[in-house]
Structure formats: C-alpha cells, structure tokens
PDB file of C-alpha atoms in Angstrom:
ATOM      1  CA  MET A   1     119.249 149.428  88.789  1.00 54.00           C
ATOM      2  CA  LEU A   2     119.697 147.189  85.741  1.00 52.00           C
ATOM      3  CA  LYS A   3     122.574 145.344  87.399  1.00 56.00           C
ATOM      4  CA  THR A   4     120.462 144.786  90.490  1.00 54.00           C
ATOM      5  CA  MET A   5     117.621 143.357  88.425  1.00 51.00           C
ATOM      6  CA  GLN A   6     120.032 141.121  86.543  1.00 55.00           C
ATOM      7  CA  LYS A   7     121.518 139.944  89.843  1.00 54.00           C
ATOM      8  CA  HIS A   8     118.090 139.079  91.225  1.00 52.00           C
ATOM      9  CA  GLY A   9     117.199 137.355  87.956  1.00 52.00           C
ATOM     10  CA  VAL A  10     120.300 135.164  88.134  1.00 54.00           C
ATOM     11  CA  THR A  11     119.575 134.377  91.791  1.00 57.00           C
ATOM     12  CA  LEU A  12     116.012 133.323  90.974  1.00 53.00           C
ATOM     13  CA  ALA A  13     117.207 131.224  88.047  1.00 51.00           C
ATOM     14  CA  VAL A  14     119.756 129.436  90.230  1.00 54.00           C
ATOM     15  CA  PHE A  15     117.158 128.908  92.968  1.00 54.00           C
ATOM     16  CA  ALA A  16     114.680 127.461  90.455  1.00 49.00           C
ATOM     17  CA  ALA A  17     117.332 125.164  89.013  1.00 51.00           C
ATOM     18  CA  VAL A  18     118.349 123.914  92.474  1.00 54.00           C
ATOM     19  CA  LEU A  19     114.702 123.376  93.474  1.00 57.00           C
ATOM     20  CA  THR A  20     113.999 121.478  90.262  1.00 56.00           C
ATOM     21  CA  GLY A  21     117.052 119.325  90.846  1.00 49.00           C
ATOM     22  CA  LEU A  22     116.037 118.568  94.425  1.00 50.00           C
ATOM     23  CA  THR A  23     112.507 117.654  93.311  1.00 53.00           C
ATOM     24  CA  ALA A  24     113.877 115.301  90.668  1.00 53.00           C
ATOM     25  CA  LEU A  25     116.225 113.740  93.227  1.00 49.00           C
ATOM     26  CA  VAL A  26     113.445 113.183  95.757  1.00 50.00           C
ATOM     27  CA  ASN A  27     111.248 111.635  93.051  1.00 55.00           C
ATOM     28  CA  ALA A  28     114.064 109.331  91.995  1.00 51.00           C
ATOM     29  CA  LEU A  29     114.774 108.263  95.578  1.00 56.00           C
ATOM     30  CA  THR A  30     111.126 107.620  96.478  1.00 56.00           C
ATOM     31  CA  LYS A  31     109.916 106.094  93.197  1.00 49.00           C
ATOM     32  CA  THR A  32     111.236 102.627  93.989  1.00 55.00           C
ATOM     33  CA  THR A  33     109.797 102.679  97.505  1.00 61.00           C
ATOM     34  CA  ILE A  34     106.387 103.803  96.248  1.00 60.00           C
ATOM     35  CA  GLU A  35     106.368 101.108  93.562  1.00 58.00           C
ATOM     36  CA  GLU A  36     107.336  98.457  96.115  1.00 65.00           C
ATOM     37  CA  GLN A  37     104.529  99.498  98.465  1.00 67.00           C
ATOM     38  CA  ALA A  38     102.002  99.517  95.622  1.00 66.00           C
ATOM     39  CA  SER A  39     103.134  96.036  94.596  1.00 79.00           C
ATOM     40  CA  LYS A  40     102.758  94.741  98.164  1.00 81.00           C
ATOM     41  CA  GLN A  41      99.270  96.220  98.445  1.00 82.00           C
ATOM     42  CA  GLN A  42      98.266  94.642  95.143  1.00 88.00           C
ATOM     43  CA  LYS A  43      99.635  91.247  96.217  1.00 90.00           C
ATOM     44  CA  ALA A  44      97.735  91.483  99.525  1.00 90.00           C
ATOM     45  CA  LEU A  45      94.532  92.205  97.618  1.00 92.00           C
ATOM     46  CA  PHE A  46      95.156  89.293  95.243  1.00 95.00           C
ATOM     47  CA  ASP A  47      95.565  86.997  98.235  1.00 94.00           C
ATOM     48  CA  GLN A  48      92.034  87.931  99.302  1.00 96.00           C
ATOM     49  CA  VAL A  49      90.395  86.930  96.011  1.00 97.00           C
ATOM     50  CA  ILE A  50      92.422  83.891  94.956  1.00 97.00           C
ATOM     51  CA  PRO A  51      94.000  81.242  97.232  1.00 96.00           C
ATOM     52  CA  SER A  52      97.796  81.312  97.144  1.00 93.00           C
ATOM     53  CA  ASP A  53      97.941  77.525  96.661  1.00 95.00           C
ATOM     54  CA  PHE A  54      95.655  77.734  93.634  1.00 96.00           C
ATOM     55  CA  TYR A  55      98.502  78.935  91.387  1.00 97.00           C
ATOM     56  CA  ASP A  56     102.309  78.969  91.310  1.00 96.00           C
ATOM     57  CA  ASN A  57     103.226  81.717  88.842  1.00 97.00           C
ATOM     58  CA  ASP A  58     103.966  85.385  89.529  1.00 96.00           C
ATOM     59  CA  LEU A  59     100.419  86.651  89.171  1.00 96.00           C
ATOM     60  CA  GLN A  60     101.424  90.310  89.120  1.00 95.00           C
ATOM     61  CA  LYS A  61     103.628  89.711  86.081  1.00 95.00           C
ATOM     62  CA  SER A  62     100.935  87.743  84.264  1.00 96.00           C
ATOM     63  CA  CYS A  63      98.977  90.892  83.441  1.00 97.00           C
ATOM     64  CA  PHE A  64      96.892  91.504  80.343  1.00 98.00           C
ATOM     65  CA  VAL A  65      94.656  94.366  79.287  1.00 98.00           C
ATOM     66  CA  VAL A  66      91.279  93.635  77.730  1.00 97.00           C
ATOM     67  CA  ASP A  67      88.376  95.529  76.247  1.00 97.00           C
ATOM     68  CA  ALA A  68      85.596  93.245  77.447  1.00 97.00           C
ATOM     69  CA  PRO A  69      82.026  94.579  77.888  1.00 97.00           C
ATOM     70  CA  PRO A  70      81.238  92.002  80.636  1.00 97.00           C
ATOM     71  CA  LEU A  71      83.871  93.711  82.787  1.00 98.00           C
ATOM     72  CA  GLY A  72      82.515  97.182  82.089  1.00 97.00           C
ATOM     73  CA  LYS A  73      83.291 100.045  79.744  1.00 95.00           C
ATOM     74  CA  GLY A  74      86.879 100.739  78.752  1.00 95.00           C
ATOM     75  CA  MET A  75      90.011  98.712  79.326  1.00 96.00           C
ATOM     76  CA  HIS A  76      90.414  96.406  82.307  1.00 98.00           C
ATOM     77  CA  ARG A  77      93.353  94.409  83.600  1.00 97.00           C
ATOM     78  CA  VAL A  78      93.189  90.639  83.844  1.00 98.00           C
ATOM     79  CA  PHE A  79      95.801  88.558  85.665  1.00 98.00           C
ATOM     80  CA  ILE A  80      96.081  84.937  84.554  1.00 98.00           C
ATOM     81  CA  ALA A  81      96.801  82.369  87.258  1.00 98.00           C
ATOM     82  CA  ARG A  82      98.779  79.296  86.246  1.00 97.00           C
ATOM     83  CA  LYS A  83      99.605  75.991  87.890  1.00 96.00           C
ATOM     84  CA  GLY A  84     102.663  74.628  86.154  1.00 95.00           C
ATOM     85  CA  ASP A  85     102.055  75.084  82.434  1.00 93.00           C
ATOM     86  CA  ASN A  86      98.295  75.253  82.763  1.00 96.00           C
ATOM     87  CA  ALA A  87      96.181  78.379  83.051  1.00 97.00           C
ATOM     88  CA  VAL A  88      93.746  77.698  85.894  1.00 97.00           C
ATOM     89  CA  GLY A  89      91.964  80.956  86.616  1.00 98.00           C
ATOM     90  CA  ALA A  90      92.084  84.726  86.617  1.00 98.00           C
ATOM     91  CA  VAL A  91      91.883  87.814  88.764  1.00 98.00           C
ATOM     92  CA  MET A  92      89.882  90.468  86.939  1.00 98.00           C
ATOM     93  CA  GLU A  93      89.318  94.159  87.464  1.00 98.00           C
ATOM     94  CA  THR A  94      85.646  94.795  86.795  1.00 98.00           C
ATOM     95  CA  THR A  95      83.102  97.582  87.141  1.00 98.00           C
ATOM     96  CA  ALA A  96      79.528  97.547  88.375  1.00 98.00           C
ATOM     97  CA  PRO A  97      78.214 100.634  86.562  1.00 97.00           C
ATOM     98  CA  ASP A  98      74.836 100.651  88.281  1.00 96.00           C
ATOM     99  CA  GLY A  99      75.586 101.243  91.942  1.00 96.00           C
ATOM    100  CA  TYR A 100      73.251 103.545  93.846  1.00 94.00           C
ATOM    101  CA  SER A 101      75.812 106.375  93.843  1.00 94.00           C
ATOM    102  CA  GLY A 102      77.742 105.506  90.698  1.00 95.00           C
ATOM    103  CA  ALA A 103      80.208 102.914  89.498  1.00 97.00           C
ATOM    104  CA  ILE A 104      81.633 100.342  91.895  1.00 97.00           C
ATOM    105  CA  GLN A 105      85.107  98.992  91.156  1.00 97.00           C
ATOM    106  CA  LEU A 106      85.734  95.344  91.981  1.00 97.00           C
ATOM    107  CA  LEU A 107      88.418  92.703  91.912  1.00 98.00           C
ATOM    108  CA  VAL A 108      87.087  89.230  91.133  1.00 98.00           C
ATOM    109  CA  GLY A 109      88.968  85.957  91.232  1.00 98.00           C
ATOM    110  CA  ALA A 110      87.483  82.979  89.379  1.00 98.00           C
ATOM    111  CA  ASP A 111      88.447  79.680  87.820  1.00 98.00           C
ATOM    112  CA  PHE A 112      87.485  78.781  84.269  1.00 97.00           C
ATOM    113  CA  SER A 113      84.495  76.623  85.146  1.00 96.00           C
ATOM    114  CA  GLY A 114      82.221  79.238  86.682  1.00 94.00           C
ATOM    115  CA  THR A 115      83.368  79.176  90.302  1.00 98.00           C
ATOM    116  CA  VAL A 116      84.102  82.473  92.006  1.00 98.00           C
ATOM    117  CA  LEU A 117      87.180  82.277  94.221  1.00 98.00           C
ATOM    118  CA  GLY A 118      86.823  85.649  95.901  1.00 98.00           C
ATOM    119  CA  THR A 119      85.656  89.223  95.462  1.00 98.00           C
ATOM    120  CA  ARG A 120      86.636  92.584  96.920  1.00 97.00           C
ATOM    121  CA  VAL A 121      85.459  96.142  96.351  1.00 97.00           C
ATOM    122  CA  THR A 122      88.348  98.468  95.512  1.00 96.00           C
ATOM    123  CA  GLU A 123      86.433 101.724  95.083  1.00 95.00           C
ATOM    124  CA  HIS A 124      82.873 102.953  95.567  1.00 95.00           C
ATOM    125  CA  HIS A 125      80.768 105.978  96.503  1.00 94.00           C
ATOM    126  CA  GLU A 126      77.807 104.217  98.074  1.00 93.00           C
ATOM    127  CA  THR A 127      75.794 105.695 100.927  1.00 90.00           C
ATOM    128  CA  PRO A 128      77.489 105.400 104.349  1.00 92.00           C
ATOM    129  CA  GLY A 129      75.517 103.156 106.663  1.00 88.00           C
ATOM    130  CA  LEU A 130      73.641 101.496 103.798  1.00 84.00           C
ATOM    131  CA  GLY A 131      75.444 100.599 100.586  1.00 89.00           C
ATOM    132  CA  ASP A 132      78.913 100.706 102.100  1.00 92.00           C
ATOM    133  CA  LYS A 133      78.309  97.323 103.726  1.00 94.00           C
ATOM    134  CA  ILE A 134      80.005  95.891 100.653  1.00 96.00           C
ATOM    135  CA  GLU A 135      83.287  96.725 102.425  1.00 95.00           C
ATOM    136  CA  THR A 136      84.922  94.018 104.553  1.00 94.00           C
ATOM    137  CA  ARG A 137      85.572  96.491 107.364  1.00 92.00           C
ATOM    138  CA  LEU A 138      81.812  96.852 107.814  1.00 93.00           C
ATOM    139  CA  GLY A 139      80.654  93.287 107.354  1.00 93.00           C
ATOM    140  CA  ASP A 140      81.239  89.894 105.771  1.00 96.00           C
ATOM    141  CA  TRP A 141      78.684  90.191 102.965  1.00 97.00           C
ATOM    142  CA  ILE A 142      81.307  90.350 100.201  1.00 97.00           C
ATOM    143  CA  LEU A 143      82.938  87.154 101.535  1.00 97.00           C
ATOM    144  CA  HIS A 144      79.943  85.023 100.561  1.00 97.00           C
ATOM    145  CA  PHE A 145      80.927  84.975  96.891  1.00 98.00           C
ATOM    146  CA  ALA A 146      83.925  82.699  97.526  1.00 97.00           C
ATOM    147  CA  GLY A 147      83.188  79.165  96.369  1.00 97.00           C
ATOM    148  CA  LYS A 148      79.917  80.044  94.626  1.00 97.00           C
ATOM    149  CA  THR A 149      79.456  78.524  91.181  1.00 97.00           C
ATOM    150  CA  ILE A 150      77.650  80.390  88.417  1.00 98.00           C
ATOM    151  CA  ARG A 151      75.509  77.937  86.483  1.00 96.00           C
ATOM    152  CA  GLY A 152      75.059  79.828  83.256  1.00 95.00           C
ATOM    153  CA  GLU A 153      73.867  83.299  82.376  1.00 93.00           C
ATOM    154  CA  ASN A 154      70.326  82.574  83.541  1.00 95.00           C
ATOM    155  CA  ASP A 155      71.297  81.021  86.875  1.00 97.00           C
ATOM    156  CA  PRO A 156      68.423  82.127  89.165  1.00 96.00           C
ATOM    157  CA  ALA A 157      70.429  81.519  92.339  1.00 96.00           C
ATOM    158  CA  PHE A 158      73.153  84.018  91.468  1.00 98.00           C
ATOM    159  CA  ALA A 159      71.076  87.059  92.391  1.00 97.00           C
ATOM    160  CA  VAL A 160      69.907  88.911  95.505  1.00 97.00           C
ATOM    161  CA  LYS A 161      67.047  87.301  97.437  1.00 96.00           C
ATOM    162  CA  LYS A 162      64.633  90.019  96.354  1.00 95.00           C
ATOM    163  CA  ASP A 163      65.190  88.782  92.785  1.00 96.00           C
ATOM    164  CA  GLY A 164      64.848  85.118  93.768  1.00 97.00           C
ATOM    165  CA  GLY A 165      68.536  84.462  94.376  1.00 97.00           C
ATOM    166  CA  GLU A 166      70.641  83.418  97.354  1.00 97.00           C
ATOM    167  CA  PHE A 167      72.497  86.640  98.214  1.00 97.00           C
ATOM    168  CA  ASP A 168      71.200  88.885 100.974  1.00 95.00           C
ATOM    169  CA  GLN A 169      70.325  92.471 100.230  1.00 94.00           C
ATOM    170  CA  PHE A 170      70.841  95.205 102.796  1.00 93.00           C
ATOM    171  CA  THR A 171      68.015  96.667 104.836  1.00 87.00           C
ATOM    172  CA  GLY A 172      66.913  99.758 102.954  1.00 86.00           C
ATOM    173  CA  ALA A 173      69.414  99.178 100.156  1.00 90.00           C
ATOM    174  CA  THR A 174      68.939  96.655  97.355  1.00 95.00           C
ATOM    175  CA  ILE A 175      70.477  98.527  94.427  1.00 96.00           C
ATOM    176  CA  THR A 176      74.050  98.283  95.714  1.00 97.00           C
ATOM    177  CA  PRO A 177      74.186  94.524  96.409  1.00 97.00           C
ATOM    178  CA  ARG A 178      72.270  93.809  93.207  1.00 97.00           C
ATOM    179  CA  ALA A 179      74.846  95.783  91.204  1.00 97.00           C
ATOM    180  CA  VAL A 180      77.734  93.898  92.832  1.00 98.00           C
ATOM    181  CA  VAL A 181      76.144  90.462  92.401  1.00 98.00           C
ATOM    182  CA  ASN A 182      75.456  91.111  88.732  1.00 98.00           C
ATOM    183  CA  ALA A 183      78.984  92.425  88.129  1.00 98.00           C
ATOM    184  CA  VAL A 184      80.561  89.392  89.799  1.00 98.00           C
ATOM    185  CA  LYS A 185      78.323  87.120  87.742  1.00 98.00           C
ATOM    186  CA  ARG A 186      79.351  88.810  84.493  1.00 98.00           C
ATOM    187  CA  ALA A 187      83.038  88.570  85.460  1.00 98.00           C
ATOM    188  CA  GLY A 188      82.721  84.894  86.369  1.00 98.00           C
ATOM    189  CA  LEU A 189      81.058  84.089  83.063  1.00 98.00           C
ATOM    190  CA  TYR A 190      83.715  86.077  81.214  1.00 98.00           C
ATOM    191  CA  ALA A 191      86.438  84.060  82.960  1.00 98.00           C
ATOM    192  CA  GLU A 192      85.021  80.932  81.321  1.00 97.00           C
ATOM    193  CA  THR A 193      85.844  82.422  77.905  1.00 97.00           C
ATOM    194  CA  LEU A 194      89.444  83.247  78.738  1.00 97.00           C
ATOM    195  CA  PRO A 195      91.138  79.889  77.975  1.00 96.00           C
ATOM    196  CA  ALA A 196      90.211  80.224  74.308  1.00 96.00           C
ATOM    197  CA  GLN A 197      91.744  83.680  74.023  1.00 95.00           C
ATOM    198  CA  ILE A 198      94.754  83.646  76.343  1.00 94.00           C
ATOM    199  CA  ASN A 199      97.255  83.426  73.494  1.00 92.00           C
ATOM    200  CA  SER A 200      95.796  86.532  71.856  1.00 94.00           C
ATOM    201  CA  LEU A 201      95.563  88.741  74.941  1.00 96.00           C
ATOM    202  CA  GLN A 202      97.485  92.003  75.012  1.00 96.00           C
ATOM    203  CA  ALA A 203     100.123  92.150  77.731  1.00 96.00           C
ATOM    204  CA  CYS A 204     100.119  95.095  80.128  1.00 95.00           C
ATOM    205  CA  GLU A 205     102.805  97.693  79.580  1.00 87.00           C
ATOM    206  CA  GLU A 206     105.662  97.687  82.064  1.00 72.00           C
TER     207      GLU A 206
END
C-alpha cells in the first residue's frame, strides 16, 4: 500500500514537472510573438494620432512616464516625437475621469504650440448607442480634433456646442463628448509645457 502511494506520488511529481516545463517552453516561444504584435498595434495607433512625416525618431522607444494631473490620476506614458535633434510634439496617454459610465482612456497627439494632431479612445464603458459614438467604428466624431488649436485654458471654442464651443454633442448624450473634449484640451495644454521638462522626464522601463 505504501509503495503504491509512493509510486503514485512520484508519477504525479514527474507529471507536474513536465507540465511546468511545457508551460514555460510555450511561454518562452510565444513571448516574442506577443510582444511583436503588441508593438505593431501600438505603432498603428500612433499613426492615427500623429502624422508619420511629423517626426523621424522611433517614437515607441522615446517613452517617458509622468505623474501629471492634467493627464489624470496616476502615472501616464508620454512619447516624445522628434524631427532631427528637435523635439516637436508628443503622444500622450490621458484619462477623462468624468465619462457617463466611468473613466475614458485616450491617446492624444499634439505639438508644443497647442495644436492637436489626433485623438483616439483606447478604452471606455460608455452606453452603447449613445456615448460609444466616440469610437471610430461608429462615427467620425473623434476625428474632428485633428488640426484644432487650443488657444489657452479659457478658449471658449474648445468645448461642446452646448457649452458654447465648436464640438458636436451626441443626441441624448452630452456628458461623454464633454468629458473627451475637456480631457483632450488638458492634454494639449500639458503638451505645451513639455519642452521645458524633457530633460528631466523619467524614461519608461524596458
């Protein structure tokens, strides 16, 4: 009886060891592929918020992490775009904390003079059929930020029409577009402060 139990114990131990080894092997073999796909998806998203001819550096490797209230609570990544030796703009991860159904995550591209180059929503929980029109698959509303210039913190035009601005709100849903417009505005204004602090920014960990 004891020998049988010991035999089964050894068998289970061997099986567990083999399974662990196979899992580690699969992870090792797929890790590179997963990282490559993630990098391609990130690059495709960058191309939507900043023109490829606007910069000539490897934007994905020009990553910094910042604790900047205008971008939302917590740490956010900022990618500095350069043309030659000159920093010319940034792609910023930012959060609109006041969406109708919670925080809305955004990617905003902007130069350093207040002009938004592009904006995309990367995550949200807004109401289907109403607030989700911030997605490109459901409409072109989010595309209207490209080329818009923010003329200071009190720029009346950079707001939804209900608040006297130039951006449309959605029928039956004003909270969502208002949250996005305000978040993009804060990010664009923050971008104007970046040239003075680039040399002190903390690089992202590899």
